[in-house]
Structures are given as structure tokens and as C-alpha cells.
Amino acid sequence: MSELRSADGRGAETRTRILDATLASLVRNGYGGTTARAIAQSGGFAPGVIYYHFADLDDLLVATLAHTCEARARRYRSELSGIDRAGRAVELLRELYREDTEVGHIAAVQEIYAGARPGSRAAERLALETRRWEELAEEVLTTLLRGKPLASLVRVPVLASAAVAFYLGMETLTHLDGDRSRPAQLFDQAARLASVFDRIPRLRRRG
């Protein structure tokens, strides 16, 4: 039994190694260049290892998308849970975005968005992951708006969807023109707006 657990553990480690190598290849080579050979070169293993753990390349790309999104969503939720000050939320989002860039998460997701065919498994998974991020954005916005006079004017699901689209679009523009100062400028602007928002008093509940 201990040998079986050991084998299972090695299998899980190898699977994670393949997922990480796929993520790195997406960042380095783009969607079209992320072949079995490129992934294997990135991870330092034989291409055949991939097909021991995944049915095909599409299966691997879907698993990689789920792997990176689940990890980053946990990180975001851990940091942002219960935050009710917009200024603090912007500070955290700036740091989380920096992490997304450093680990290659946002670049890899962008590549899958660009390359996924409508109706494919990757496209279906993208829709699922997009909804996951929208739900998280809804939670954060609901907490920030609670008791604010503006709350009744805001349709939180619509605003959450716009926030996720903005996040993806910001990285797309940055990727196209290479202007890495754009995110910093946008976060600076958001911090100024958040400062004003936080000064708006919350309405007291009537007894």
C-alpha cells in the first residue's frame, strides 16, 4: 500500500510538472507554438510523458487552464475576503495583478482565449473560468457597496462582468504595444477614485 501511495505521489508530481511546463510554454511560445515537443523541452521530459497523463494536447490545455485559474482564484479569494474598503482592495488587486504577471497566469490565459476554437473544450472551460472570476468580483463589489448610497444604482453582476472584461482587455493592450506602465497608471487612477469612494459614509440601518 505504501508503494502505491508513493507511485501516486510521483504521478501527481509529474502531472503538476507537465501543467507548469505547459503554462511556461504558453507564455514563451504562444498558443500556436505550444506543442508537445515545446512543452517537453520547457519541462525537461520526453514528449511521451504527456500522453501518459493526458488524453491529448487539448485535454492538457484544458487542465492547465483549470490548474492556473483555480490556484489564482484561491489566492484572490484569500486576500480579498471581507475587505470593505475600496482603497485597501485596490492595493491588494495591484499586488495580485503583479503576481499574475510574474507567474505567467494572465499571459497564458490570454493565449488560450486567443487560440481556443468556439465549441471546443478549451472554450467551454474558458466560459466556466470566466464565470468563476465574475462570481468572485460580485462578492468583492457587494461587500464594498454594502450600505453605500450608490448601491441601489449599481447592478452588481453587470459591473462584475465589466471588471473581468476590463482586466483581460488591459493585458491584451499591454501585450500588443508592450507598454507595461499602463497597468500601473490604471491602478493609480483606481486608488484615487477609491479614496473618494471610501469617504462616502455608509447609511445606517433603521432599527
Coordinates of C-alpha atoms in Angstrom, one line a residue:
M1 CA 0.0 0.0 0.0
S2 CA 2.8 2.4 0.8
E3 CA 4.4 1.7 -2.6
L4 CA 1.1 2.5 -4.2
R5 CA 0.8 5.8 -2.4
S6 CA 4.4 6.6 -3.4
A7 CA 3.6 5.9 -7.0
D8 CA 0.5 8.0 -6.8
G9 CA 2.5 10.8 -5.3
R10 CA 5.1 10.7 -8.1
G11 CA 2.3 10.6 -10.6
A12 CA 0.8 13.8 -9.1
E13 CA 4.2 15.5 -9.1
T14 CA 4.7 14.6 -12.7
R15 CA 1.3 15.8 -13.7
T16 CA 1.9 19.1 -11.9
R17 CA 5.3 19.4 -13.6
I18 CA 3.6 18.9 -17.0
L19 CA 1.0 21.6 -16.2
D20 CA 3.6 24.1 -15.1
A21 CA 5.6 23.4 -18.3
T22 CA 2.5 24.0 -20.4
L23 CA 1.9 27.3 -18.7
A24 CA 5.5 28.3 -19.3
S25 CA 5.3 27.3 -23.0
L26 CA 2.1 29.3 -23.5
V27 CA 3.9 32.4 -22.1
R28 CA 7.0 31.8 -24.1
N29 CA 5.7 30.3 -27.4
G30 CA 2.1 31.4 -27.6
Y31 CA -0.9 29.1 -28.2
G32 CA 0.1 28.0 -31.6
G33 CA 3.7 27.2 -30.5
T34 CA 2.6 25.2 -27.5
T35 CA 3.2 21.7 -29.0
A36 CA 4.0 18.5 -27.2
R37 CA 7.7 19.0 -28.1
A38 CA 7.8 22.6 -26.9
I39 CA 6.1 21.6 -23.6
A40 CA 8.5 18.7 -23.1
Q41 CA 11.5 21.0 -23.8
S42 CA 10.2 23.5 -21.3
G43 CA 9.7 20.9 -18.6
G44 CA 12.8 18.8 -19.3
F45 CA 11.0 15.5 -20.0
A46 CA 10.1 13.3 -23.0
P47 CA 7.0 14.3 -25.1
G48 CA 5.6 10.8 -24.5
V49 CA 5.2 11.5 -20.8
I50 CA 2.4 13.9 -21.6
Y51 CA 0.2 11.2 -23.1
Y52 CA 0.6 9.0 -20.1
H53 CA -1.2 11.6 -18.0
F54 CA -3.4 13.4 -20.6
A55 CA -5.5 12.1 -23.5
D56 CA -4.3 14.7 -26.0
L57 CA -3.0 18.2 -26.2
D58 CA -6.5 19.7 -25.9
D59 CA -7.0 17.8 -22.7
L60 CA -3.7 19.1 -21.4
L61 CA -4.6 22.8 -22.3
V62 CA -7.9 22.5 -20.5
A63 CA -6.3 21.0 -17.5
T64 CA -3.6 23.8 -17.5
L65 CA -6.3 26.4 -17.7
A66 CA -8.2 24.9 -14.7
H67 CA -4.9 24.5 -12.8
T68 CA -3.8 28.1 -13.0
C69 CA -7.3 29.6 -12.6
E70 CA -8.1 27.5 -9.5
A71 CA -4.8 28.4 -7.9
R72 CA -5.1 32.1 -8.6
A73 CA -8.8 32.3 -7.7
R74 CA -7.9 30.8 -4.3
R75 CA -5.2 33.4 -3.8
Y76 CA -7.6 36.3 -4.8
R77 CA -10.4 35.0 -2.5
S78 CA -8.0 34.5 0.4
E79 CA -6.7 38.1 0.1
L80 CA -9.9 39.9 -0.7
S81 CA -12.4 38.1 1.5
G82 CA -14.2 40.5 3.8
I83 CA -12.3 43.6 2.5
D84 CA -14.8 46.5 2.8
R85 CA -12.5 49.5 2.0
A86 CA -12.0 50.3 -1.7
G87 CA -8.5 51.7 -1.1
R88 CA -7.3 48.5 0.5
A89 CA -9.0 46.4 -2.2
V90 CA -7.1 48.4 -4.9
E91 CA -3.8 47.9 -3.1
L92 CA -4.4 44.1 -2.9
L93 CA -5.5 43.9 -6.5
R94 CA -2.4 45.8 -7.7
E95 CA -0.2 43.2 -5.9
L96 CA -2.3 40.3 -7.1
Y97 CA -2.0 41.5 -10.7
R98 CA 1.7 41.8 -10.3
E99 CA 1.8 38.2 -9.1
D100 CA -0.4 37.1 -12.1
T101 CA 2.2 38.7 -14.4
E102 CA 5.2 37.1 -12.7
V103 CA 3.8 33.6 -12.6
G104 CA 2.6 33.8 -16.2
H105 CA -1.1 33.3 -15.4
I106 CA -2.6 36.2 -17.2
A107 CA -0.4 35.8 -20.3
A108 CA -1.2 32.1 -20.6
V109 CA -4.9 32.7 -20.2
Q110 CA -4.8 35.3 -22.9
E111 CA -3.1 32.9 -25.2
I112 CA -5.9 30.3 -24.6
Y113 CA -8.6 32.9 -25.2
A114 CA -6.9 33.9 -28.5
G115 CA -6.5 30.3 -29.7
A116 CA -9.5 28.4 -28.4
R117 CA -12.0 27.4 -31.1
P118 CA -15.7 28.1 -30.5
G119 CA -17.3 25.0 -29.2
S120 CA -14.0 23.4 -28.2
R121 CA -13.3 22.0 -24.7
A122 CA -10.9 24.9 -24.1
A123 CA -13.7 27.4 -25.0
E124 CA -16.1 25.7 -22.7
R125 CA -13.6 25.7 -19.8
L126 CA -12.9 29.4 -20.5
A127 CA -16.5 30.2 -20.1
L128 CA -16.6 28.3 -16.8
E129 CA -13.5 30.1 -15.5
T130 CA -14.8 33.5 -16.6
R131 CA -17.9 32.9 -14.7
R132 CA -15.8 31.9 -11.6
W133 CA -14.0 35.2 -11.8
E134 CA -17.3 37.1 -12.3
E135 CA -18.7 35.5 -9.1
L136 CA -15.6 36.5 -7.2
A137 CA -15.9 40.0 -8.5
E138 CA -19.6 40.1 -7.4
E139 CA -18.6 39.1 -3.9
V140 CA -16.0 41.8 -3.6
L141 CA -18.2 44.5 -5.1
T142 CA -21.2 43.5 -2.9
T143 CA -19.0 43.9 0.2
L144 CA -17.6 47.3 -0.9
L145 CA -21.0 48.7 -1.8
R146 CA -22.9 47.5 1.3
G147 CA -24.6 50.4 2.9
K148 CA -23.3 53.0 0.4
P149 CA -25.9 55.4 -1.1
L150 CA -24.8 54.3 -4.6
A151 CA -25.5 50.7 -4.0
S152 CA -29.1 50.9 -5.2
L153 CA -28.0 52.3 -8.5
V154 CA -25.5 49.6 -9.3
R155 CA -26.3 46.2 -10.9
V156 CA -23.5 44.2 -9.4
P157 CA -23.5 41.3 -11.9
V158 CA -23.1 43.7 -14.8
L159 CA -20.4 45.7 -13.0
A160 CA -18.6 42.4 -12.1
S161 CA -18.7 41.2 -15.7
A162 CA -17.3 44.6 -16.9
A163 CA -14.5 44.4 -14.3
V164 CA -13.4 40.9 -15.6
A165 CA -13.6 42.1 -19.2
F166 CA -11.5 45.2 -18.3
Y167 CA -8.9 43.0 -16.6
L168 CA -8.5 40.8 -19.6
G169 CA -8.6 43.8 -22.0
M170 CA -5.9 45.6 -20.1
E171 CA -3.5 42.8 -20.5
T172 CA -4.4 42.4 -24.2
L173 CA -3.5 46.1 -24.9
T174 CA -0.3 45.8 -22.8
H175 CA 0.7 42.7 -24.8
L176 CA 0.1 44.5 -28.1
D177 CA 2.1 47.6 -27.5
G178 CA 4.5 46.5 -24.8
D179 CA 3.6 49.4 -22.6
R180 CA 4.0 47.9 -19.1
S181 CA 3.3 51.3 -17.5
R182 CA -0.4 51.1 -18.4
P183 CA -1.5 48.8 -15.5
A184 CA 0.4 51.0 -13.0
Q185 CA -1.3 54.1 -14.3
L186 CA -4.7 52.4 -14.1
F187 CA -4.2 51.2 -10.6
D188 CA -3.0 54.7 -9.6
Q189 CA -6.2 56.2 -11.0
A190 CA -8.3 53.5 -9.3
A191 CA -6.6 54.3 -6.0
R192 CA -7.5 58.0 -6.3
L193 CA -11.2 57.1 -7.0
A194 CA -11.2 54.5 -4.2
S195 CA -10.0 57.2 -1.8
V196 CA -13.0 59.4 -2.7
F197 CA -15.4 56.4 -2.6
D198 CA -14.2 55.4 0.9
R199 CA -15.1 58.9 2.2
I200 CA -18.8 58.4 1.3
P201 CA -20.4 57.3 4.6
R202 CA -22.4 54.2 4.8
L203 CA -26.1 54.5 5.5
R204 CA -27.2 53.4 8.9
R205 CA -29.7 50.7 9.1
R206 CA -33.0 51.7 10.6
G207 CA -34.0 49.8 13.7

